[in-house]
mmCIF file of C-alpha atoms and ligand atoms in Angstrom:
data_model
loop_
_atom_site.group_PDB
_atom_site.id
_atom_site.type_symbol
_atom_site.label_atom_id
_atom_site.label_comp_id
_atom_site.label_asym_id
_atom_site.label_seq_id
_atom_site.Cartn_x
_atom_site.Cartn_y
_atom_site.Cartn_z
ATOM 1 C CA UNK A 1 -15.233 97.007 -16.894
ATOM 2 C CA UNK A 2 -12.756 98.052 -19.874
ATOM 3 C CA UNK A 3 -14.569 97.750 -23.303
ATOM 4 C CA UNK A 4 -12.257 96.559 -26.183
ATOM 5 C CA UNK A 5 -12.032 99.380 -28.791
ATOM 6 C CA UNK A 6 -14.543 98.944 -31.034
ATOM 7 C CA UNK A 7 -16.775 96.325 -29.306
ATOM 8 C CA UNK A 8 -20.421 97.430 -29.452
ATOM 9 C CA UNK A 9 -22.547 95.306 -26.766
ATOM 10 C CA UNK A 10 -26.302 95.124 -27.722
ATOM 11 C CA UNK A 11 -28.867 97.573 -26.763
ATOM 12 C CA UNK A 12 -30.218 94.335 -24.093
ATOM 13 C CA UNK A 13 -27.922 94.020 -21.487
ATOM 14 C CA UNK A 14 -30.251 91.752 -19.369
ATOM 15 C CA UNK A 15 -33.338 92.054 -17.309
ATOM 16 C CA UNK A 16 -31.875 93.659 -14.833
ATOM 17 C CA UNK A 17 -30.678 96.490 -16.408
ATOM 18 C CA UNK A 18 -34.438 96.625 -18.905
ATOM 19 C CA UNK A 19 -36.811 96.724 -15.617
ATOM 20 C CA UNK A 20 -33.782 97.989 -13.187
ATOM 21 C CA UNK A 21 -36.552 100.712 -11.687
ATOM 22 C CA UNK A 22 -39.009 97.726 -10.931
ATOM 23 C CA UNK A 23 -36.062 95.481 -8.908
ATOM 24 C CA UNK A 24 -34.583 95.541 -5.654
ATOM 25 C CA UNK A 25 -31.509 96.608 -6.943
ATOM 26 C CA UNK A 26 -29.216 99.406 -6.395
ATOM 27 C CA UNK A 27 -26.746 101.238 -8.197
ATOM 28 C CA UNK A 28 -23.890 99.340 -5.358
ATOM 29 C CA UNK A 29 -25.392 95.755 -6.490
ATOM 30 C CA UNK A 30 -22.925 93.910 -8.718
ATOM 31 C CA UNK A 31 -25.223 92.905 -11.930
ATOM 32 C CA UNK A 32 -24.567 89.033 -12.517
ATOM 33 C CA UNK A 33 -25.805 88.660 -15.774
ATOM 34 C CA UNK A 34 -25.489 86.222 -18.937
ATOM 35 C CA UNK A 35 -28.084 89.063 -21.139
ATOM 36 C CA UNK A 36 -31.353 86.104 -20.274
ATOM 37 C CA UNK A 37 -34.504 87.265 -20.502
ATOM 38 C CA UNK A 38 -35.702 89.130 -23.922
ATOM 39 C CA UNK A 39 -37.371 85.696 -24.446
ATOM 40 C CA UNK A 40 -39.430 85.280 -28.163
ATOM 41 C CA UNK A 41 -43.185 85.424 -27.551
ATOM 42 C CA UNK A 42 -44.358 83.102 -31.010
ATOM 43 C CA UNK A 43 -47.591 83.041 -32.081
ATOM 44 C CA UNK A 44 -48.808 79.482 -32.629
ATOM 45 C CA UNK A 45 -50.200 79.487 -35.780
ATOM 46 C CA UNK A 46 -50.915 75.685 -36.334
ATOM 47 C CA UNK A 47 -52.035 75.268 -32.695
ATOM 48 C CA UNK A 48 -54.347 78.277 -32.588
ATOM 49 C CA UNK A 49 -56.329 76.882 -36.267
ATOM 50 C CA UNK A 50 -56.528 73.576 -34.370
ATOM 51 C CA UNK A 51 -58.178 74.176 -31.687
ATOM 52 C CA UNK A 52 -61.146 76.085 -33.813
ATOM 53 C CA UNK A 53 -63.049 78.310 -32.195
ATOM 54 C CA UNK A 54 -60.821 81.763 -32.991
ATOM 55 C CA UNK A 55 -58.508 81.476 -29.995
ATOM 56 C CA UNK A 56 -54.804 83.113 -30.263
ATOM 57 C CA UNK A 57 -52.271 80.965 -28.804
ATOM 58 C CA UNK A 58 -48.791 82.641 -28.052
ATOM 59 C CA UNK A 59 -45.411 80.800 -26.918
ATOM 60 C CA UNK A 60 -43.228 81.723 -24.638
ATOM 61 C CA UNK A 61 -40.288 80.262 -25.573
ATOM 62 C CA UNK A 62 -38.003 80.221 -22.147
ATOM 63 C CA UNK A 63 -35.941 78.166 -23.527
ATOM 64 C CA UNK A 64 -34.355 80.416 -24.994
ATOM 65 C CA UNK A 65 -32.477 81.960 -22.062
ATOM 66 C CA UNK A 66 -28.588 81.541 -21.312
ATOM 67 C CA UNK A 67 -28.819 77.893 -19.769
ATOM 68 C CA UNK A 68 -32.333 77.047 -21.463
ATOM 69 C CA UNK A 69 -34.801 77.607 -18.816
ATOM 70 C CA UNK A 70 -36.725 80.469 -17.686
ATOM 71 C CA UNK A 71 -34.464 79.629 -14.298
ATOM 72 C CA UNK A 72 -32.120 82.423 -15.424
ATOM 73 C CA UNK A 73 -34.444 85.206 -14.879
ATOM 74 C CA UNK A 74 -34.497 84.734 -11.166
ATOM 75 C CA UNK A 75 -30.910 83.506 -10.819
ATOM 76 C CA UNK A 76 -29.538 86.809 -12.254
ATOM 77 C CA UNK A 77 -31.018 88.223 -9.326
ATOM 78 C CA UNK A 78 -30.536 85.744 -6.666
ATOM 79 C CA UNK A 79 -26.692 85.789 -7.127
ATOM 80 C CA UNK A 80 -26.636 89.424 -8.131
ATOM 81 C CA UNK A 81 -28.076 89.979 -4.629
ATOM 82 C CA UNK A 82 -26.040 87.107 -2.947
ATOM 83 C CA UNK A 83 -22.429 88.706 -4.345
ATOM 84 C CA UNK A 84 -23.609 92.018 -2.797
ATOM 85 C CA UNK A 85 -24.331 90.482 0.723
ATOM 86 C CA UNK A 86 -20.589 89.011 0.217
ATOM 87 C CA UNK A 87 -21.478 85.723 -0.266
ATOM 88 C CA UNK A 88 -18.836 83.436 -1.445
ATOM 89 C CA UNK A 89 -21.061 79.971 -2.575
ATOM 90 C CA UNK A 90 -24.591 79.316 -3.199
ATOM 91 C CA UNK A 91 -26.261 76.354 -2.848
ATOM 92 C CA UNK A 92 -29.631 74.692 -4.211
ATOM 93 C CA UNK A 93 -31.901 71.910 -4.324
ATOM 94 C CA UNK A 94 -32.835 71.181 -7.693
ATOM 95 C CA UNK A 95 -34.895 68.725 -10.141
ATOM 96 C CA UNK A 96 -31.903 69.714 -13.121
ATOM 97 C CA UNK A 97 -32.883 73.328 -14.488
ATOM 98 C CA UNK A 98 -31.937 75.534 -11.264
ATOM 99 C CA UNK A 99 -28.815 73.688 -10.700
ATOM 100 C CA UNK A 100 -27.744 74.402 -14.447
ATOM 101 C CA UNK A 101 -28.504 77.731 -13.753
ATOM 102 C CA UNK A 102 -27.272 78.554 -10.411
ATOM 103 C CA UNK A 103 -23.425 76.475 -11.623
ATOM 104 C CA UNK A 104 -23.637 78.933 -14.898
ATOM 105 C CA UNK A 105 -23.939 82.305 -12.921
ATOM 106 C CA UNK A 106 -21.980 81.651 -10.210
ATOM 107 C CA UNK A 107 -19.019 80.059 -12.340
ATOM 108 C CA UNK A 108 -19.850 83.927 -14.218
ATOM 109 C CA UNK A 109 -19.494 85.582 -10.470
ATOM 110 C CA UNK A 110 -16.478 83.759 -9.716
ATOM 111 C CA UNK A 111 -18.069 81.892 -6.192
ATOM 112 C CA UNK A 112 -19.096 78.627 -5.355
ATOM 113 C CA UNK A 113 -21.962 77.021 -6.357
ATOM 114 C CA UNK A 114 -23.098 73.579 -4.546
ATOM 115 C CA UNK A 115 -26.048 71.842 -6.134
ATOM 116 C CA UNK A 116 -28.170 68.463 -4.755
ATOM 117 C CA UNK A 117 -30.027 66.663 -7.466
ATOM 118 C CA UNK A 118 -32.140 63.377 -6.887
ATOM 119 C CA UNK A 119 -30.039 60.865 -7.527
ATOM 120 C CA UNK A 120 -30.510 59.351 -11.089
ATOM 121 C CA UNK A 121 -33.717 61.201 -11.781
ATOM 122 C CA UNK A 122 -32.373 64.775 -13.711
ATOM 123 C CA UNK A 123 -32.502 64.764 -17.120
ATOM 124 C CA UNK A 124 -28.694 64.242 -18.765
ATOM 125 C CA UNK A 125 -28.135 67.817 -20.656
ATOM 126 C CA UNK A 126 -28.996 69.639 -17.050
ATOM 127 C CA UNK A 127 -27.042 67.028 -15.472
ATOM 128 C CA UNK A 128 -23.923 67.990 -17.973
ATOM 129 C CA UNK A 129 -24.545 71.453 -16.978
ATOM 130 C CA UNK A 130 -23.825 71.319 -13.490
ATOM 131 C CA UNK A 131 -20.743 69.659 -14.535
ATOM 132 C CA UNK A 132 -19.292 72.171 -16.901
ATOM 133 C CA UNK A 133 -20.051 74.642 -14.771
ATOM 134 C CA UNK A 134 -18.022 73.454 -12.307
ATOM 135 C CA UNK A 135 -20.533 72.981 -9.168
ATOM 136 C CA UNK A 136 -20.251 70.833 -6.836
ATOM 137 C CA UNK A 137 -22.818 68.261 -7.892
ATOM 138 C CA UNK A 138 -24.305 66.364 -4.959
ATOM 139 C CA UNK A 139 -26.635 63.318 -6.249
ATOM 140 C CA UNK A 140 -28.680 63.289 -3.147
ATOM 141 C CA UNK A 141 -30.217 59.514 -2.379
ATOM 142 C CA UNK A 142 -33.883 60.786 -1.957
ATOM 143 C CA UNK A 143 -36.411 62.839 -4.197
ATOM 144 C CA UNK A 144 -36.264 66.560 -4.589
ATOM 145 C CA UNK A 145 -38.452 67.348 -2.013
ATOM 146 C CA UNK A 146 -36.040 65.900 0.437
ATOM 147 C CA UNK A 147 -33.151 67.577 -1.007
ATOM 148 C CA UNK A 148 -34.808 70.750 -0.897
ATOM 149 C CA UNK A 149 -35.385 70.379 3.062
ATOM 150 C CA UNK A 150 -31.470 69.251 3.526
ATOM 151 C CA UNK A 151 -30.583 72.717 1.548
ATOM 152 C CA UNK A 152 -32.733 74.544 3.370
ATOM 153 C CA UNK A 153 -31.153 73.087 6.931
ATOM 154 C CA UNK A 154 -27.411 73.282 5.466
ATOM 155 C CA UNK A 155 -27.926 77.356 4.513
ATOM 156 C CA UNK A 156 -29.914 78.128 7.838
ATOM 157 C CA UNK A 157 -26.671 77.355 9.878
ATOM 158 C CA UNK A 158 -24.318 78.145 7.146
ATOM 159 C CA UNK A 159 -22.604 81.350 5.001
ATOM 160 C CA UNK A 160 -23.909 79.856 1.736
ATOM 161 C CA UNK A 161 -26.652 81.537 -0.026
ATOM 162 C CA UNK A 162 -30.052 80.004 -0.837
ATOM 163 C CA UNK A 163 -30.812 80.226 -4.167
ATOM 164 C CA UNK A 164 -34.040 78.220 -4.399
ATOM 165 C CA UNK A 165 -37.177 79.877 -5.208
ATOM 166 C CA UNK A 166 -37.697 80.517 -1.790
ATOM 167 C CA UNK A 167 -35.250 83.066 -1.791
ATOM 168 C CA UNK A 168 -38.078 86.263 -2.612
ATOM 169 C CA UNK A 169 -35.316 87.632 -5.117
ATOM 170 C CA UNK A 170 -35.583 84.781 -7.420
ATOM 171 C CA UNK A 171 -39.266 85.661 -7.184
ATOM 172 C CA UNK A 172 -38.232 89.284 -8.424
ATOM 173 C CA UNK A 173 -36.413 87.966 -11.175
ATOM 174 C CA UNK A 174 -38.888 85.789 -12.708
ATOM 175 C CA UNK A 175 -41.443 88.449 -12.567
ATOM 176 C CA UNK A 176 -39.845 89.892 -15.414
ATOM 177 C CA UNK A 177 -41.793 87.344 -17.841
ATOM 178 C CA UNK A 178 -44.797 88.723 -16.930
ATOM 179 C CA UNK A 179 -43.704 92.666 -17.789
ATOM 180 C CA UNK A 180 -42.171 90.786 -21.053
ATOM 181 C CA UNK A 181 -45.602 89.376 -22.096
ATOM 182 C CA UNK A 182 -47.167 92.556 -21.850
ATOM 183 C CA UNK A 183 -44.720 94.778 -22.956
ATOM 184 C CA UNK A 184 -44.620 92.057 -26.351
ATOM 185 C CA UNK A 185 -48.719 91.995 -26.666
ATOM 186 C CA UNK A 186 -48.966 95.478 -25.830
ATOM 187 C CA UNK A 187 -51.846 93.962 -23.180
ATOM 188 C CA UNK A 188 -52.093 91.055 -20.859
ATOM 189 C CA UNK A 189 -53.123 88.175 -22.187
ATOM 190 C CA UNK A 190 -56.714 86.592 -21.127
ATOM 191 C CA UNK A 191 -54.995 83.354 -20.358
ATOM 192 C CA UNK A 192 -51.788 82.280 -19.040
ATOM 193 C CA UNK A 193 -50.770 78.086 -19.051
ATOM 194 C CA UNK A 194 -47.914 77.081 -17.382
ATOM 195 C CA UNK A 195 -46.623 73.959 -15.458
ATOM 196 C CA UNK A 196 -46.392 73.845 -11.647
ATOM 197 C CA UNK A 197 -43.644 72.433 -9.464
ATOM 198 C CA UNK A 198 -42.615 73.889 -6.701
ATOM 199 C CA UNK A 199 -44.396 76.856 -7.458
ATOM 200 C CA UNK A 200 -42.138 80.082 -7.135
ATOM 201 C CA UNK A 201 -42.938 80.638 -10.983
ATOM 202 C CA UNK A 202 -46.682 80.786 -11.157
ATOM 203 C CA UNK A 203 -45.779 83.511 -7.854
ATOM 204 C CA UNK A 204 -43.950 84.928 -9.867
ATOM 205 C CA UNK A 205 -45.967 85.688 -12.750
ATOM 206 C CA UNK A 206 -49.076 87.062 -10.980
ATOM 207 C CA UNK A 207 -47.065 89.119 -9.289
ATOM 208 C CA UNK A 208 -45.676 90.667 -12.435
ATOM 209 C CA UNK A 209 -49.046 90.743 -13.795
ATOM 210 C CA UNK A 210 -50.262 93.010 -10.395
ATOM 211 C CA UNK A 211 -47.487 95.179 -10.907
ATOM 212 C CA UNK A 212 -48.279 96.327 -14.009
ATOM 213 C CA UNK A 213 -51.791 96.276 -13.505
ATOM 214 C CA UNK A 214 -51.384 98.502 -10.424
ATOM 215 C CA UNK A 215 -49.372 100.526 -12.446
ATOM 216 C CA UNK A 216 -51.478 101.336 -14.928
ATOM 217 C CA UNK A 217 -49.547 99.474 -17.818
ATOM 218 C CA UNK A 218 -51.951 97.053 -18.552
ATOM 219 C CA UNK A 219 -55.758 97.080 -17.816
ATOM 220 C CA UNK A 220 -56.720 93.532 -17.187
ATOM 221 C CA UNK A 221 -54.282 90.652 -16.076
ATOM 222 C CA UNK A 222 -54.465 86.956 -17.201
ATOM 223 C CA UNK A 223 -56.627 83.968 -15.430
ATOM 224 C CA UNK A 224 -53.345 81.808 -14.090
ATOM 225 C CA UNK A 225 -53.896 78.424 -15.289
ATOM 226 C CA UNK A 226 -51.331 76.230 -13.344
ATOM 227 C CA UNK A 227 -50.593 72.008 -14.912
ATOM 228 C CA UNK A 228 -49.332 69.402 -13.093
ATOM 229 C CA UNK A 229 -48.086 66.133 -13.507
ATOM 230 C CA UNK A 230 -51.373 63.694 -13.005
ATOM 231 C CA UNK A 231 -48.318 61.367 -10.758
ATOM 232 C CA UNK A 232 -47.271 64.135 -9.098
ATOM 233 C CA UNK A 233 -50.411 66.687 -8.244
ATOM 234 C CA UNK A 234 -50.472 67.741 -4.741
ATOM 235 C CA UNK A 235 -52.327 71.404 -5.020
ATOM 236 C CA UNK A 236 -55.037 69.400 -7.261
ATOM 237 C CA UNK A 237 -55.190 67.081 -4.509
ATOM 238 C CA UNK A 238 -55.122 69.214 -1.669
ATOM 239 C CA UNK A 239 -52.417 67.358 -0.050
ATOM 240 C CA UNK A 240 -48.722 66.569 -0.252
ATOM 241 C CA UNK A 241 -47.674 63.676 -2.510
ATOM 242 C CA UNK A 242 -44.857 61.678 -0.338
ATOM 243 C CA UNK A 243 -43.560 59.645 -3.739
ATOM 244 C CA UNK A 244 -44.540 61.528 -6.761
ATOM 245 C CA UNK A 245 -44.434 60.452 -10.291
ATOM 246 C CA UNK A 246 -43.932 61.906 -13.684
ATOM 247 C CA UNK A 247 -41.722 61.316 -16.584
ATOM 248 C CA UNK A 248 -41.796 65.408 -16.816
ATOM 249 C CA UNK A 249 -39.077 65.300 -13.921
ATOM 250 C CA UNK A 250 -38.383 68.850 -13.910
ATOM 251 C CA UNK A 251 -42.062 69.338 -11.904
ATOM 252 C CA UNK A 252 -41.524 65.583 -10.147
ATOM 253 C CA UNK A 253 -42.260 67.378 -6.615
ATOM 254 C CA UNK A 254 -44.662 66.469 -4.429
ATOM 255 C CA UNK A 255 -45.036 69.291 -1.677
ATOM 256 C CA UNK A 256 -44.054 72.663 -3.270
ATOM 257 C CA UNK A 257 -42.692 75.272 -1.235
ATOM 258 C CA UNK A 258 -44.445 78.010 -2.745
ATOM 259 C CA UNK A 259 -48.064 76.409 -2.385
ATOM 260 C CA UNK A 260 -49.964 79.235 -0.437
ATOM 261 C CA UNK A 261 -49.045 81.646 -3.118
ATOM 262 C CA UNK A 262 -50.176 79.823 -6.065
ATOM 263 C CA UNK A 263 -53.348 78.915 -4.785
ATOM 264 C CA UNK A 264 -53.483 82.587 -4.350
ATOM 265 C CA UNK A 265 -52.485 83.394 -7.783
ATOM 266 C CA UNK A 266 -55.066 80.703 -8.812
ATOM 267 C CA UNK A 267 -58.110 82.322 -7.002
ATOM 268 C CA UNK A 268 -57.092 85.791 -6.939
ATOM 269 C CA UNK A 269 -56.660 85.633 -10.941
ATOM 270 C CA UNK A 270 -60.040 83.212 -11.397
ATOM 271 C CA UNK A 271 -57.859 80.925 -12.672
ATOM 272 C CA UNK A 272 -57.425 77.434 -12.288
ATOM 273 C CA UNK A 273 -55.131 74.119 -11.524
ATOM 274 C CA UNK A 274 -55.198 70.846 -12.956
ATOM 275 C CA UNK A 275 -53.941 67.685 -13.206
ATOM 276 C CA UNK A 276 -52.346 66.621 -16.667
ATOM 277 C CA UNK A 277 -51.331 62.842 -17.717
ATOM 278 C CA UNK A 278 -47.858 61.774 -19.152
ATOM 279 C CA UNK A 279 -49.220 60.625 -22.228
ATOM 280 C CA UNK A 280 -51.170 64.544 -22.808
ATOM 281 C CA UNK A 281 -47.846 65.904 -21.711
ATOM 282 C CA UNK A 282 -46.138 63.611 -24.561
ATOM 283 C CA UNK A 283 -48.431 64.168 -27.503
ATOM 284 C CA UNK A 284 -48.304 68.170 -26.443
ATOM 285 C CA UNK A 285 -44.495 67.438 -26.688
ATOM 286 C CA UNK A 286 -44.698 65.873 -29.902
ATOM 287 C CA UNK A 287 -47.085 67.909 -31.533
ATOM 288 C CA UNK A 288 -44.676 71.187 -30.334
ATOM 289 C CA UNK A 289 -41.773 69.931 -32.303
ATOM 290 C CA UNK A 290 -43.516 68.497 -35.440
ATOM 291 C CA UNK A 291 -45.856 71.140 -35.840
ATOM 292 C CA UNK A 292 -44.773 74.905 -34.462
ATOM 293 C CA UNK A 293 -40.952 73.801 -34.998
ATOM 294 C CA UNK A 294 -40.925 74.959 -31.026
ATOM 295 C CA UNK A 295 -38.921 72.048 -29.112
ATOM 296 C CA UNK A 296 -39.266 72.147 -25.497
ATOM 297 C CA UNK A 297 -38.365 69.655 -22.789
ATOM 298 C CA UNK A 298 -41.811 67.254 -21.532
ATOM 299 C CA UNK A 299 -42.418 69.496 -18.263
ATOM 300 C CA UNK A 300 -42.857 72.532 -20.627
ATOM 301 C CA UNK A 301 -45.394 71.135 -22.676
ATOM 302 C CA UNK A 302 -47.542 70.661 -20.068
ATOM 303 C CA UNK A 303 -49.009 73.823 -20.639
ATOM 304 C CA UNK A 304 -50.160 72.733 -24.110
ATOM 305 C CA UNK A 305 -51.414 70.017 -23.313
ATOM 306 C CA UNK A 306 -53.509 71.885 -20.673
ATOM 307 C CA UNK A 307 -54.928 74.616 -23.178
ATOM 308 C CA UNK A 308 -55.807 71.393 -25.690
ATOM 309 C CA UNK A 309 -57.684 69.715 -22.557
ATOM 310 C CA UNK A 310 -59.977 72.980 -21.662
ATOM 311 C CA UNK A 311 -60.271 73.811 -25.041
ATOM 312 C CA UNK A 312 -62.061 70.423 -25.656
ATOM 313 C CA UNK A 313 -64.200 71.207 -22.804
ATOM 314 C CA UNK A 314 -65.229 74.313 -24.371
ATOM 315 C CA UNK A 315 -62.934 76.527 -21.357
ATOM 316 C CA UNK A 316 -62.477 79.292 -24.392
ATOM 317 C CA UNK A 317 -64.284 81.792 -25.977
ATOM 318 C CA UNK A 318 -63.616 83.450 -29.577
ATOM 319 C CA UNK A 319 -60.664 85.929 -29.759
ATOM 320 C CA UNK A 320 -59.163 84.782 -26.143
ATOM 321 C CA UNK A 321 -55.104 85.509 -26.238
ATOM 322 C CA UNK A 322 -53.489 82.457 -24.944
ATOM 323 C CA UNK A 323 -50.034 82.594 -23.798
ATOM 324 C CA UNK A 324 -48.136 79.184 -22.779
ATOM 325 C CA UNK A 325 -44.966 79.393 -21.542
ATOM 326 C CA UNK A 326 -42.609 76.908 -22.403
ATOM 327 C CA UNK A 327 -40.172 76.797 -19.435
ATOM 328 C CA UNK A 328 -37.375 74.557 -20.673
ATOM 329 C CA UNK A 329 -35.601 73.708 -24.259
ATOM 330 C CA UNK A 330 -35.686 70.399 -25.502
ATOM 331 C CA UNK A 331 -32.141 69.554 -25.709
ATOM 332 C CA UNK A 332 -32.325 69.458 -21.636
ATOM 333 C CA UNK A 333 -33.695 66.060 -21.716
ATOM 334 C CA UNK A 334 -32.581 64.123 -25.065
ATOM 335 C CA UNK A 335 -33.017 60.727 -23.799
ATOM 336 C CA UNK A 336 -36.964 61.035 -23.983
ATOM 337 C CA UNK A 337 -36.704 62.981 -27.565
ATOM 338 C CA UNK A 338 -34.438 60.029 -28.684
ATOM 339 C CA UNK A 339 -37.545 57.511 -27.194
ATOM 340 C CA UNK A 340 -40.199 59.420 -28.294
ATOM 341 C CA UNK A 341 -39.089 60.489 -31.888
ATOM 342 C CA UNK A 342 -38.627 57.525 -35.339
ATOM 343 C CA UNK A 343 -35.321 56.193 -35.019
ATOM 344 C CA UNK A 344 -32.847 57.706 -38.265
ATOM 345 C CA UNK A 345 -32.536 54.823 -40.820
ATOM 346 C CA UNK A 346 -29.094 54.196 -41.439
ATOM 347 C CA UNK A 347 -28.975 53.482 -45.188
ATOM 348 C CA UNK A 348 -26.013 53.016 -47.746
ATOM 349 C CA UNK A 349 -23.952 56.295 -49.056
ATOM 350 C CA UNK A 350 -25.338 55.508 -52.387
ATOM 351 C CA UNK A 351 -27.762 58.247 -53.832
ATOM 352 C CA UNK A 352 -29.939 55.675 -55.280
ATOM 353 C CA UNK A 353 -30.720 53.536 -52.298
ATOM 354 C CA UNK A 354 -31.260 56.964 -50.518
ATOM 355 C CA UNK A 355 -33.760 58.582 -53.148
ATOM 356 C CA UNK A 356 -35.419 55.016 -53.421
ATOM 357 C CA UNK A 357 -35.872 55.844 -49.574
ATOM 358 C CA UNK A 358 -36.949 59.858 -49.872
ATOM 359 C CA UNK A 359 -39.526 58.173 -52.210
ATOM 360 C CA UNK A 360 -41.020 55.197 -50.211
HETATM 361 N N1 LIG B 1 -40.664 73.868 -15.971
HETATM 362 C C1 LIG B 1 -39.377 73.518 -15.853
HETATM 363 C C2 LIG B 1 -38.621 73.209 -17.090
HETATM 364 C C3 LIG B 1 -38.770 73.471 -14.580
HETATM 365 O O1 LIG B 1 -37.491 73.135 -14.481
HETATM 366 C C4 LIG B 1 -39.545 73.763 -13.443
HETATM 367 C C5 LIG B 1 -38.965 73.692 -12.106
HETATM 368 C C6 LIG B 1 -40.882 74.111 -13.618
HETATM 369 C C7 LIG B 1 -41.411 74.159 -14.897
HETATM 370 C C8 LIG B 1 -41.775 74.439 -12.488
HETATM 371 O O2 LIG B 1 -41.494 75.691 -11.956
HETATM 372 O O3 LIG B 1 -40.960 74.994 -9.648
HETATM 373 O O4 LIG B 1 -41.402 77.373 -10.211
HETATM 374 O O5 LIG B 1 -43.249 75.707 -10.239
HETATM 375 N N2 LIG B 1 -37.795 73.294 -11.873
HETATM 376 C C9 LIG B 1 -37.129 73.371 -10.565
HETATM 377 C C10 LIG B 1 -35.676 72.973 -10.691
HETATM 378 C C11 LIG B 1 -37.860 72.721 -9.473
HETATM 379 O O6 LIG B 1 -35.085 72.501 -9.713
HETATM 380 O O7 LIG B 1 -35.104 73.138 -11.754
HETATM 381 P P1 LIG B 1 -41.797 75.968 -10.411
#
């Protein structure tokens, strides 16, 4: 690549490059990359003194990655890998955030990328996404889980890449927020809270966590505690949910394709996962914006609201590091900021009528 003279890139050139020597990567694999990952890791200051009781609560704040979810960690990878293996489209099943990402870094790799949504149910800024991006966005007339099985057909007798979760180099790539964590703390955290859908990022994470751990970086790794939507719960249940329903419709999925190896990451980490409602998911969401200044999209916040609902049970003990990670940015889904938030007051443009308003 020729270098204007004078340009200085940043020292972070994306994950890849930062944990290259813990990826399946070689020095032939054409890095697709938008510089994601590097992700803030906030301490919740406001959060942490409510709850009492001396926990630390930390944020995660995936949001701030290229397209706004933490989808970009694994989709640096996935088409990375796909490019290499001379793949010229990728395709996806996707509840908004992976099809945002998978249209951003292939429009960067110069393929193809073919994305099925559930018709009518993804929120509008991931929807615009796909769009600018220039995929070819199919609104599929059934939920995701039913989109995920057509993509899953379509790429098993076609040249078109995968890029779901299921594709164990997404896996690789999200991993990457688990070495972050630590590398940030300078530990593992006691606790990890995060939401569940189809559950390739909770796999993700814990196996992060036991690479490090079996590599001596960290001593300890965190109890996994997974959240889903109370509408849309089927590890909690045991049992595949055939019409799920949440107004957190990024985790709107009723049989996750990466269900064996959360309930692993559950157990094996003496962890734990629960059902949330909307309306803890909502107040989490609310209470995010107003209070840290954090604004995250509603399927994020479930991992708030999760750490508020064991925390009233008495789940924590003083000192115990918290980390939540916020998967999404609010701006993904304005529609429910725009219902949940006070409406602006539209007022004169006359400095009296406004200060009689500052001061009501
Ligand atoms: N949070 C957000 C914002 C998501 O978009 C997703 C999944 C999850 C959490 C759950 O992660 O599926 O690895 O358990 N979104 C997928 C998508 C399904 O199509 O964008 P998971």
């Amino acid at each position: 690549m020729s270098v204007l003279p004078g340009m200085r890139y940043p020292a972070w050139r994306g994950l890849i490059e930062h944990y290259r020597d813990c990826l399946p990567v070689t020095d032939d694999t054409p890095v697709v990359t938008l510089h994601e990952g590097a992700t803030p890791l906030l301490p919740a200051l406001k959060l942490s003194a409510a709850l009492g009781g001396g926990v630390e609560v930390h944020l995660k704040c995936e949001g701030l990655n290229p397209t706004s979810s933490f989808k970009d960690r694994g989709m640096t990878l996935a088409v990375s890998k796909a490019v290499e293996e001379g793949a010229r489209a990728v395709i996806c099943a996707s509840t908004g955030n992976t099809s945002a990402s998978a249209a951003a870094y292939a429009a960067r790799a110069g393929i193809r990328s073919v994305v099925l949504v559930p018709n009518g149910e993804i929120a509008l800024g991931k929807l615009a996404q796909g769009m600018m991006h220039r995929a070819m966005v199919l609104a599929v007339e059934g939920n995701f889980d039913t989109a995920l099985e057509l993509v899953r057909r379509i790429s098993d007798a076609h040249p078109i890449a995968l890029v779901n979760s299921v594709n164990p180099y997404r896996i690789e790539g999200q991993k990457t927020a688990a070495f972050e964590i630590c590398d940030q703390l300078g530990r593992a955290p006691d606790y990890q809270a995060m939401p569940v859908g189809n559950a390739g990022n909770i796999t993700a994470y814990w196996k992060g966590y036991q690479e490090y751990l079996k590599g001596g970086i960290v001593k300890a790794a965190p109890a996994m505690m997974g959240f889903q939507a109370a509408g849309a719960a089927p590890i909690v249940d045991g049992t595949p949910v055939s019409d799920p329903t949440t107004l957190a419709t990024a985790i709107k999925i009723g049989n996750p394709a990466s269900w064996v190896t959360a309930v692993a990451a559950r157990d094996e980490s003496g962890g734990l996962i629960e059902r949330i409602t909307d309306r803890q998911i909502l107040d989490a969401y609310s209470l995010l914006a107003a209070t840290e200044g954090v604004f995250v999209e509603p399927a994020s916040a479930i991992s708030v609201a999760g750490v508020i609902a064991l925390n009233e049970r008495g789940h924590f003990r003083p000192g115990d590091c918290i980390v939540c990670i916020l998967t999404g940015h609010g701006l993904k889904d304005p529609d429910r900021a725009i219902a949940e938030a006070p409406e602006p007051k539209v007022v004169p443009a006359d400095v009296d009528a406004i200060v009689g308003e500052i001061l009501s």
